[in-house]
Every structure is written in C-alpha cells, then in structure tokens.
mmCIF file of C-alpha atoms in Angstrom:
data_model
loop_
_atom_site.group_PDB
_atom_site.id
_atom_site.type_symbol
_atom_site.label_atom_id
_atom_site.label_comp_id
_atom_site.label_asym_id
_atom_site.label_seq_id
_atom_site.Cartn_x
_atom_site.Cartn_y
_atom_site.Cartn_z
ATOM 1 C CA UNK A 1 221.078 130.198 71.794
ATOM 2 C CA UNK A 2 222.352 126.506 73.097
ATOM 3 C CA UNK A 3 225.683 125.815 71.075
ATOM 4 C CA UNK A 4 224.685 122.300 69.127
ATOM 5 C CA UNK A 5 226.571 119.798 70.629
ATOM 6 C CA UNK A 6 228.748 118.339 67.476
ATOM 7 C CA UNK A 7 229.831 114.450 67.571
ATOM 8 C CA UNK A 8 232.723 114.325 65.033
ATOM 9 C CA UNK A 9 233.994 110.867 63.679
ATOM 10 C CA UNK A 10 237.918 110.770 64.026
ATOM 11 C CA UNK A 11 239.265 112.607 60.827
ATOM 12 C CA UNK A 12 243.010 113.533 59.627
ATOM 13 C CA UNK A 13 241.907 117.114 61.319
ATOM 14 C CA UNK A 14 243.572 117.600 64.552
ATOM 15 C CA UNK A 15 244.251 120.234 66.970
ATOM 16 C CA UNK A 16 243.739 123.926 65.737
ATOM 17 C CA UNK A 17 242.545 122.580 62.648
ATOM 18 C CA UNK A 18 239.651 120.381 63.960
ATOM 19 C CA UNK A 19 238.701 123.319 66.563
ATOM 20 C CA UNK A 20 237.931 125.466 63.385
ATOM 21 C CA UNK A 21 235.970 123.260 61.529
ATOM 22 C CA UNK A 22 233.774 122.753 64.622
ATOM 23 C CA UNK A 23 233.394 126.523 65.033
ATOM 24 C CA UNK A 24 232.554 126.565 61.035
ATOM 25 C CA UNK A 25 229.756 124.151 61.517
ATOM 26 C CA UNK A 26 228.513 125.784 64.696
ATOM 27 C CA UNK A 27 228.109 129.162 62.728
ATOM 28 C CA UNK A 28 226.468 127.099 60.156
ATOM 29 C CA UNK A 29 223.377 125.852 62.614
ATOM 30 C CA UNK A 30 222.593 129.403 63.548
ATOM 31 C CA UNK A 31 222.385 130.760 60.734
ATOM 32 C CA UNK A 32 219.716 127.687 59.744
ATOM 33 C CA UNK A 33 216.218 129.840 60.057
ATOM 34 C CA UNK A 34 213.598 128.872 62.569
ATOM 35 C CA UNK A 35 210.641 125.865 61.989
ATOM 36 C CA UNK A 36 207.305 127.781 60.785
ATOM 37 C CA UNK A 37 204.888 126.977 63.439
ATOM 38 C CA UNK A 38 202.692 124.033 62.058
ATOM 39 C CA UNK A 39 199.553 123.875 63.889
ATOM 40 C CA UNK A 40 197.173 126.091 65.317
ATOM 41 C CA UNK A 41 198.046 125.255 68.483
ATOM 42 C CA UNK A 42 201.164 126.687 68.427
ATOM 43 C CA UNK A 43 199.525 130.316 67.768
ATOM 44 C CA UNK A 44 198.699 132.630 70.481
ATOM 45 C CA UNK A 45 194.975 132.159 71.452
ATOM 46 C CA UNK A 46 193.169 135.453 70.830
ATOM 47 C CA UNK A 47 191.653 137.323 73.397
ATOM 48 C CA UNK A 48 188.094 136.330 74.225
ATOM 49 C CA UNK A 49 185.721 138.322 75.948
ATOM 50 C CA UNK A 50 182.057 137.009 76.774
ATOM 51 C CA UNK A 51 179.096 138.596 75.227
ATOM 52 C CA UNK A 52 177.623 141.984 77.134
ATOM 53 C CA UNK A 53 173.954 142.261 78.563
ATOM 54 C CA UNK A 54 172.581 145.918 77.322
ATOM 55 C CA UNK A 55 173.230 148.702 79.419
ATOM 56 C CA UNK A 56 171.105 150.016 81.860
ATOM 57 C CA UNK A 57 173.106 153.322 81.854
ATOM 58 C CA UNK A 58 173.336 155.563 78.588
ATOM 59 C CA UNK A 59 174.677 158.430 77.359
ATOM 60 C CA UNK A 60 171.934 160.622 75.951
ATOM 61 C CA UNK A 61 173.392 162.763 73.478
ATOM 62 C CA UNK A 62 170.621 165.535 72.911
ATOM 63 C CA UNK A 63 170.377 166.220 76.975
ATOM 64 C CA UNK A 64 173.978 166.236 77.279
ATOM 65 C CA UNK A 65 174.059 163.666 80.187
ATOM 66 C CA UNK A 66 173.907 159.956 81.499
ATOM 67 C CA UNK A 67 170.602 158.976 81.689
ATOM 68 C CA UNK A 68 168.809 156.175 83.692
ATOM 69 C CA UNK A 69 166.016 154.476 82.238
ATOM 70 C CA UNK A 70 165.180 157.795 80.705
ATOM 71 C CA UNK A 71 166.151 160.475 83.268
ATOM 72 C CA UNK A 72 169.936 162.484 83.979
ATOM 73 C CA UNK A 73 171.750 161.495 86.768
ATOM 74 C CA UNK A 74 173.215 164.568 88.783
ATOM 75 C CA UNK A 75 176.415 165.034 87.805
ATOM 76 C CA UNK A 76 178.864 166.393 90.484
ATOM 77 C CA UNK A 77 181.736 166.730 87.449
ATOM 78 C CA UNK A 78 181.119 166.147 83.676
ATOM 79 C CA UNK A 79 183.762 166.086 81.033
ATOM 80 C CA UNK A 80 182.793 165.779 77.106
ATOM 81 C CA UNK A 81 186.374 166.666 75.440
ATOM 82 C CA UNK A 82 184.252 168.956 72.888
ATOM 83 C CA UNK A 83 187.081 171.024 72.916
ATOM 84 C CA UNK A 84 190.151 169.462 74.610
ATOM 85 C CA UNK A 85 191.601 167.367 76.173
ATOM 86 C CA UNK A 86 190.467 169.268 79.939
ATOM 87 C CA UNK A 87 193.249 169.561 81.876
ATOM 88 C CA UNK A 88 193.210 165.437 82.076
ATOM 89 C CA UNK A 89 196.892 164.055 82.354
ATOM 90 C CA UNK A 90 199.112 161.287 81.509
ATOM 91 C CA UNK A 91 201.577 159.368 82.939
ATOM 92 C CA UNK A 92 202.970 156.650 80.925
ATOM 93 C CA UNK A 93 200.250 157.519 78.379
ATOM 94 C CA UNK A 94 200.407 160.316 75.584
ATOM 95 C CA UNK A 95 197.109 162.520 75.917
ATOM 96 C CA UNK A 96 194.963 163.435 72.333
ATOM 97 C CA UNK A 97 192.237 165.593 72.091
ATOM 98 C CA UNK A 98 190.677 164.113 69.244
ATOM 99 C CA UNK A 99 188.722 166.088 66.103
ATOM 100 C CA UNK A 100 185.304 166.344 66.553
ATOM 101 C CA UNK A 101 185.342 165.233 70.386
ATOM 102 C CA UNK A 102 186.897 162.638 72.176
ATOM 103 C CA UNK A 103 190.132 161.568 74.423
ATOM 104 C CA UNK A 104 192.495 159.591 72.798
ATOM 105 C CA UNK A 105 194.665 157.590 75.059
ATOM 106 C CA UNK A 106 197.897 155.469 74.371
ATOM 107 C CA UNK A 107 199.360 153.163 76.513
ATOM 108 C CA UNK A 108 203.421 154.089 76.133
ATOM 109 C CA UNK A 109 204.204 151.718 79.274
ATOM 110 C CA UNK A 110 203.010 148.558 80.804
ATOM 111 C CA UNK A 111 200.916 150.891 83.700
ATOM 112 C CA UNK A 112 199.425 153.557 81.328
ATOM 113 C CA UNK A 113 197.751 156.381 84.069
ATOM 114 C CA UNK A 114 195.238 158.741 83.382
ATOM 115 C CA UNK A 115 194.010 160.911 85.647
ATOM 116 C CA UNK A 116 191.449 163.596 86.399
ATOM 117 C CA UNK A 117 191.918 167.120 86.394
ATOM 118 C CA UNK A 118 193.598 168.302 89.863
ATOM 119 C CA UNK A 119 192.200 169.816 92.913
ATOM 120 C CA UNK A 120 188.913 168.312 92.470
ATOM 121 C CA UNK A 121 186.363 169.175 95.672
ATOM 122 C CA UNK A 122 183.814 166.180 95.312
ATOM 123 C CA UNK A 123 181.327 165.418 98.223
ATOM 124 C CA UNK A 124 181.736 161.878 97.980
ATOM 125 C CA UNK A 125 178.252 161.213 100.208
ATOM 126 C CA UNK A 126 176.191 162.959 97.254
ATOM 127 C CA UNK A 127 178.050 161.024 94.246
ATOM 128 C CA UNK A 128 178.269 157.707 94.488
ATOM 129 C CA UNK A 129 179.601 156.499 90.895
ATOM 130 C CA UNK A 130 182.235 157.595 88.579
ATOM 131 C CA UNK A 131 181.138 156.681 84.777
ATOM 132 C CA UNK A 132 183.364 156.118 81.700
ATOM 133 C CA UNK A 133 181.863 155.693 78.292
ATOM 134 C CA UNK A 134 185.034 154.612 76.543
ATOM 135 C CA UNK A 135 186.250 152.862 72.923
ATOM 136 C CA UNK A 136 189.560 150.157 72.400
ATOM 137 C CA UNK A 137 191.355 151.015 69.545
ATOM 138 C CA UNK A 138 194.034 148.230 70.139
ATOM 139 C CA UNK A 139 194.223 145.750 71.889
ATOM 140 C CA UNK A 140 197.012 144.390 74.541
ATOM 141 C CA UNK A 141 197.310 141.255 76.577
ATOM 142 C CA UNK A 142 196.064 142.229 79.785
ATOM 143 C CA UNK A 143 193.410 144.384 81.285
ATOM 144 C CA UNK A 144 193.373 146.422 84.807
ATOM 145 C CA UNK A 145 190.649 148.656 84.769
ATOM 146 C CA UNK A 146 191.813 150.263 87.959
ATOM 147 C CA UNK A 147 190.309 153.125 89.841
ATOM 148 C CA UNK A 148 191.956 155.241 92.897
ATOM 149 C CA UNK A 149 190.361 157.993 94.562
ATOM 150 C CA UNK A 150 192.850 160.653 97.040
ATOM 151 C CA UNK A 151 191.561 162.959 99.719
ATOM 152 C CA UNK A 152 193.138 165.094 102.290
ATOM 153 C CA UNK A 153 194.305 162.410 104.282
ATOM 154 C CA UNK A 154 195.460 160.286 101.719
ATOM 155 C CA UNK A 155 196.969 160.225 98.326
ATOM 156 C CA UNK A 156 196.846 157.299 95.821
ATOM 157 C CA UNK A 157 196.629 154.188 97.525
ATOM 158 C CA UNK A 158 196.336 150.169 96.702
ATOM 159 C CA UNK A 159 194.233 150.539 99.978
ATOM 160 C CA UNK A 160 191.231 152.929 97.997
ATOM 161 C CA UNK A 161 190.584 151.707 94.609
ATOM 162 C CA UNK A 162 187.686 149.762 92.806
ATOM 163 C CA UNK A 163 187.240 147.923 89.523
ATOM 164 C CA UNK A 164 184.201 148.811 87.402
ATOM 165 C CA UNK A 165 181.251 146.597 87.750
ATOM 166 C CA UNK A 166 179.952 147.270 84.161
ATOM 167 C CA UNK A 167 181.705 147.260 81.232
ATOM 168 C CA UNK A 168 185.329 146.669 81.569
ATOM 169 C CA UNK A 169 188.021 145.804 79.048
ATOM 170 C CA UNK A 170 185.821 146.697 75.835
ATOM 171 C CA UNK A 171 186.976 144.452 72.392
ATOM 172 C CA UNK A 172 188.354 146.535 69.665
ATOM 173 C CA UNK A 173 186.140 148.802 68.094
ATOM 174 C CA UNK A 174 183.448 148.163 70.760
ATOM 175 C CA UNK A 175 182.086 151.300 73.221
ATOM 176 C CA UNK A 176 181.140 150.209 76.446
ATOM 177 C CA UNK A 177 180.579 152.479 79.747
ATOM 178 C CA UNK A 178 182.428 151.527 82.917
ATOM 179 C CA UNK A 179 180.453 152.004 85.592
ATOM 180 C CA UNK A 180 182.390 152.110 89.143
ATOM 181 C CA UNK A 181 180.554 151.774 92.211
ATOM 182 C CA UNK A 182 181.903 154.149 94.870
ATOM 183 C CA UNK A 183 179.127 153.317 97.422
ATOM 184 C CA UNK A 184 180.801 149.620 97.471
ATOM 185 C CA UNK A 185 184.523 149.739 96.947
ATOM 186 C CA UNK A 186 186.596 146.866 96.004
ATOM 187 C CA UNK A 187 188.823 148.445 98.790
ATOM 188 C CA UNK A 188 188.835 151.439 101.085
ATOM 189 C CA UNK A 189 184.889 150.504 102.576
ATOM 190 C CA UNK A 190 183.243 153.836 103.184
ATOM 191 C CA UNK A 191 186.119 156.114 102.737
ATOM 192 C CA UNK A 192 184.627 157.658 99.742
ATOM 193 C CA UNK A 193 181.370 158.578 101.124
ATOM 194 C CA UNK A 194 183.020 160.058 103.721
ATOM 195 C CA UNK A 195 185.270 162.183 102.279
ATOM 196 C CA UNK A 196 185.650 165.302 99.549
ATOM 197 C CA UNK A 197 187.318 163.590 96.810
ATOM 198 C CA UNK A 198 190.446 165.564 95.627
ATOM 199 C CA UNK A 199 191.736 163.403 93.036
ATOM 200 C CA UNK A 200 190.671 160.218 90.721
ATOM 201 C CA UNK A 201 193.196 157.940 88.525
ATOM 202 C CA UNK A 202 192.405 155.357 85.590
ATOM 203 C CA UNK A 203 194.539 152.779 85.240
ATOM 204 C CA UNK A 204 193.869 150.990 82.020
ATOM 205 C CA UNK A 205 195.250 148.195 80.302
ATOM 206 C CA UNK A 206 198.180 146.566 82.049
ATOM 207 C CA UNK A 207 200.546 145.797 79.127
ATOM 208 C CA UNK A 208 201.687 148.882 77.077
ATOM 209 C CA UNK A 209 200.372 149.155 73.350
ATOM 210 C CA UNK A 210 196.686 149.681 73.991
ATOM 211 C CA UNK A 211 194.716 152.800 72.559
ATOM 212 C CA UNK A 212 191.376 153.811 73.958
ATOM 213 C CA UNK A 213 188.817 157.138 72.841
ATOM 214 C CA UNK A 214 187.160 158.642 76.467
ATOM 215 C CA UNK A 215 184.305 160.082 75.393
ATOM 216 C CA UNK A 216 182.718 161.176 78.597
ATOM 217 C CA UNK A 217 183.627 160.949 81.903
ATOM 218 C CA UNK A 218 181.074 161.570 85.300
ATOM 219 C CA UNK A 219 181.085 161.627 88.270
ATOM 220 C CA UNK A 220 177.419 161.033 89.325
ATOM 221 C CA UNK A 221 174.788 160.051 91.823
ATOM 222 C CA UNK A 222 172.931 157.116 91.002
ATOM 223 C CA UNK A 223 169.686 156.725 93.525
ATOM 224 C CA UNK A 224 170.048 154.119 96.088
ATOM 225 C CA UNK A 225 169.359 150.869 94.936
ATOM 226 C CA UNK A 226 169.238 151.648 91.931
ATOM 227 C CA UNK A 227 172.896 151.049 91.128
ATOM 228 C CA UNK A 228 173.104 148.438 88.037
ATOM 229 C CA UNK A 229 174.394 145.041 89.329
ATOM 230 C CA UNK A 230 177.816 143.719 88.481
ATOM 231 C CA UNK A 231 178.200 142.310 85.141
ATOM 232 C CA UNK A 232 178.361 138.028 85.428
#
C-alpha cells in the first residue's frame, strides 16, 4: 500500500518526537477500511454467453447412443460412467465418479486436463468426431475448450488440437454437447485421418475453480457432409 504522504504544519514536535507522530498517523490511514464500490460499474460484468440454436446431435437415452436426426452414429469408443469413472485421468483436476452416472470434474489449477483412457487404437479415417455431452457446475473466468489427439509419431502437441464447433463453454446448470470436428482440425490438417489415434486430452476451462459433469463421451463417425456446421 502507498504510504500517505503527510504535510505537517510546524509544531513544538521535533526530531524523534515528530518522526513518531507521523508513523502514528500513518498506521492510522491503513487501518481506515476500503470505499464500498458505489456504482454498478464498478462490479465485475458477468459472464455472457449468446443464446444456442438446438442441436442437431442427441444423446438418445433408450438406444444407448448419439443419434443423428434419428439414427446412432458408429461409435469407435463410448464411455457412459454408469459405473466409474473408466480409467479417465486427471491432471490438475480431481476425478468423481458420480452416483447414479456421470464424471464429475474440478478444475484444481488454471489448466485443468482430462484425458482419455490410455493406449487407445482408433482408426482415425473411420471416426471423424469426438463428442462430449457435458454440464457446468461453476463457473470461472475463462474458457479453453481444447482438444489434442497423440499417435505413434507424436505425443501431445499445440501443433494437433481443435476447438469444438458446437457447444462450447456451457452456462451453469446448462448441458450442451461439444462436438469436435476431426475431419477439419483447427491444427494438425489431416493428421488425424491418417493416423490410429493413441491418446485424446480435454482441456477445459482455463482459470481454476470450474466444475463440470461428463456424461458421455464418443468417439464417432458422422457421414460426410453431414457434420453439423460451426455454431455462429
């Protein structure tokens, strides 16, 4: 805290004696508590997020699968959490497997990771789409939304990732399913289509603090050209 600069009018106080009753008055300011914010202005603005066209994806709950207008998509790797938390890990994030079904995830650090089970074997030319049907719990200041794939010749890399073009960074208590294109990378070009996938990391919020329920996860293929279009 700046020291208040004190402009004393001359007084029979000199020397040592002045130099304490400066310090006195000094303490004095500090101790003063700080102005209650006035205005509205001087609030953080809440976090807005624009209104959501309906899904052309769903989870269909009675065939066990993500359906498109109606019909499964071919799942290459399917995970419910029915009954665990399936060998998905953490890192920077504490794990849950939640009653009844569900993963809950909490961001402990600013980068909360979570990523697939291990030694996945994915032929990246028959599934073109990873889906995420996922709930906020709490909310943080900023959003990532990251996705990296690894393969045999490479590990996790700035160089392959994507960003979902559906239903990223859901409000609190809103369920939305992130739907990542694979076919069209935000990086890495055809590197998934080319390759057995051996690995897949979420990277969620970017700020530590936010909580999330996964309730499915896929890893599908989605008939060509029929891939819903990004989100405006």
């Amino acid at each position: 805290m700046k020291t208040p600069t004190l402009f004393l009018r001359p007084t029979p106080f000199s020397g040592p004696a002045a130099v304490a009753l400066a310090g006195l008055l000094a303490l004095s300011a500090c101790d003063q508590p700080k102005p209650t914010p006035t205005t509205a202005a001087e609030a953080p603005a809440a976090k807005v997020r624009p209104p959501r066209a309906p899904e052309p994806i769903a989870w269909d709950p009675a065939q066990k699968a993500f359906v498109l207008d109606g019909k499964p998509l071919k799942a290459a790797a399917l995970w419910t959490f029915e009954t665990g938390t399936e060998d998905f890990q953490g890192a920077g994030s504490t794990l849950t497997a939640r009653p009844g079904g569900g993963l809950d995830v909490k961001g402990d650090l600013f980068d909360p990771i979570v990523r697939l089970p291990k030694d996945l074997s994915i032929n990246g030319a028959g599934s073109n789409a990873v889906l995420v049907r996922i709930t906020r719990n709490a909310d943080t200041e900023r959003w990532d939304g990251s996705l990296f794939w690894t393969t045999a010749a490479h590990g996790e890399d700035a160089g392959f990732a994507t960003k979902p073009i559906r239903g990223a960074d859901p409000a609190v208590g809103e369920t939305t399913l992130m739907v990542y294109d694979l076919a069209q990378p935000k990086k890495g070009g055809d590197d998934w289509t080319r390759s057995t996938i051996t690995g897949v990391r979420l990277d969620l919020d970017d700020s530590a603090g936010g909580e999330f329920t996964i309730h499915q996860v896929a890893i599908v293929s989605i008939p060509s050209g029929a891939t819903p279009p990004a989100a405006p």
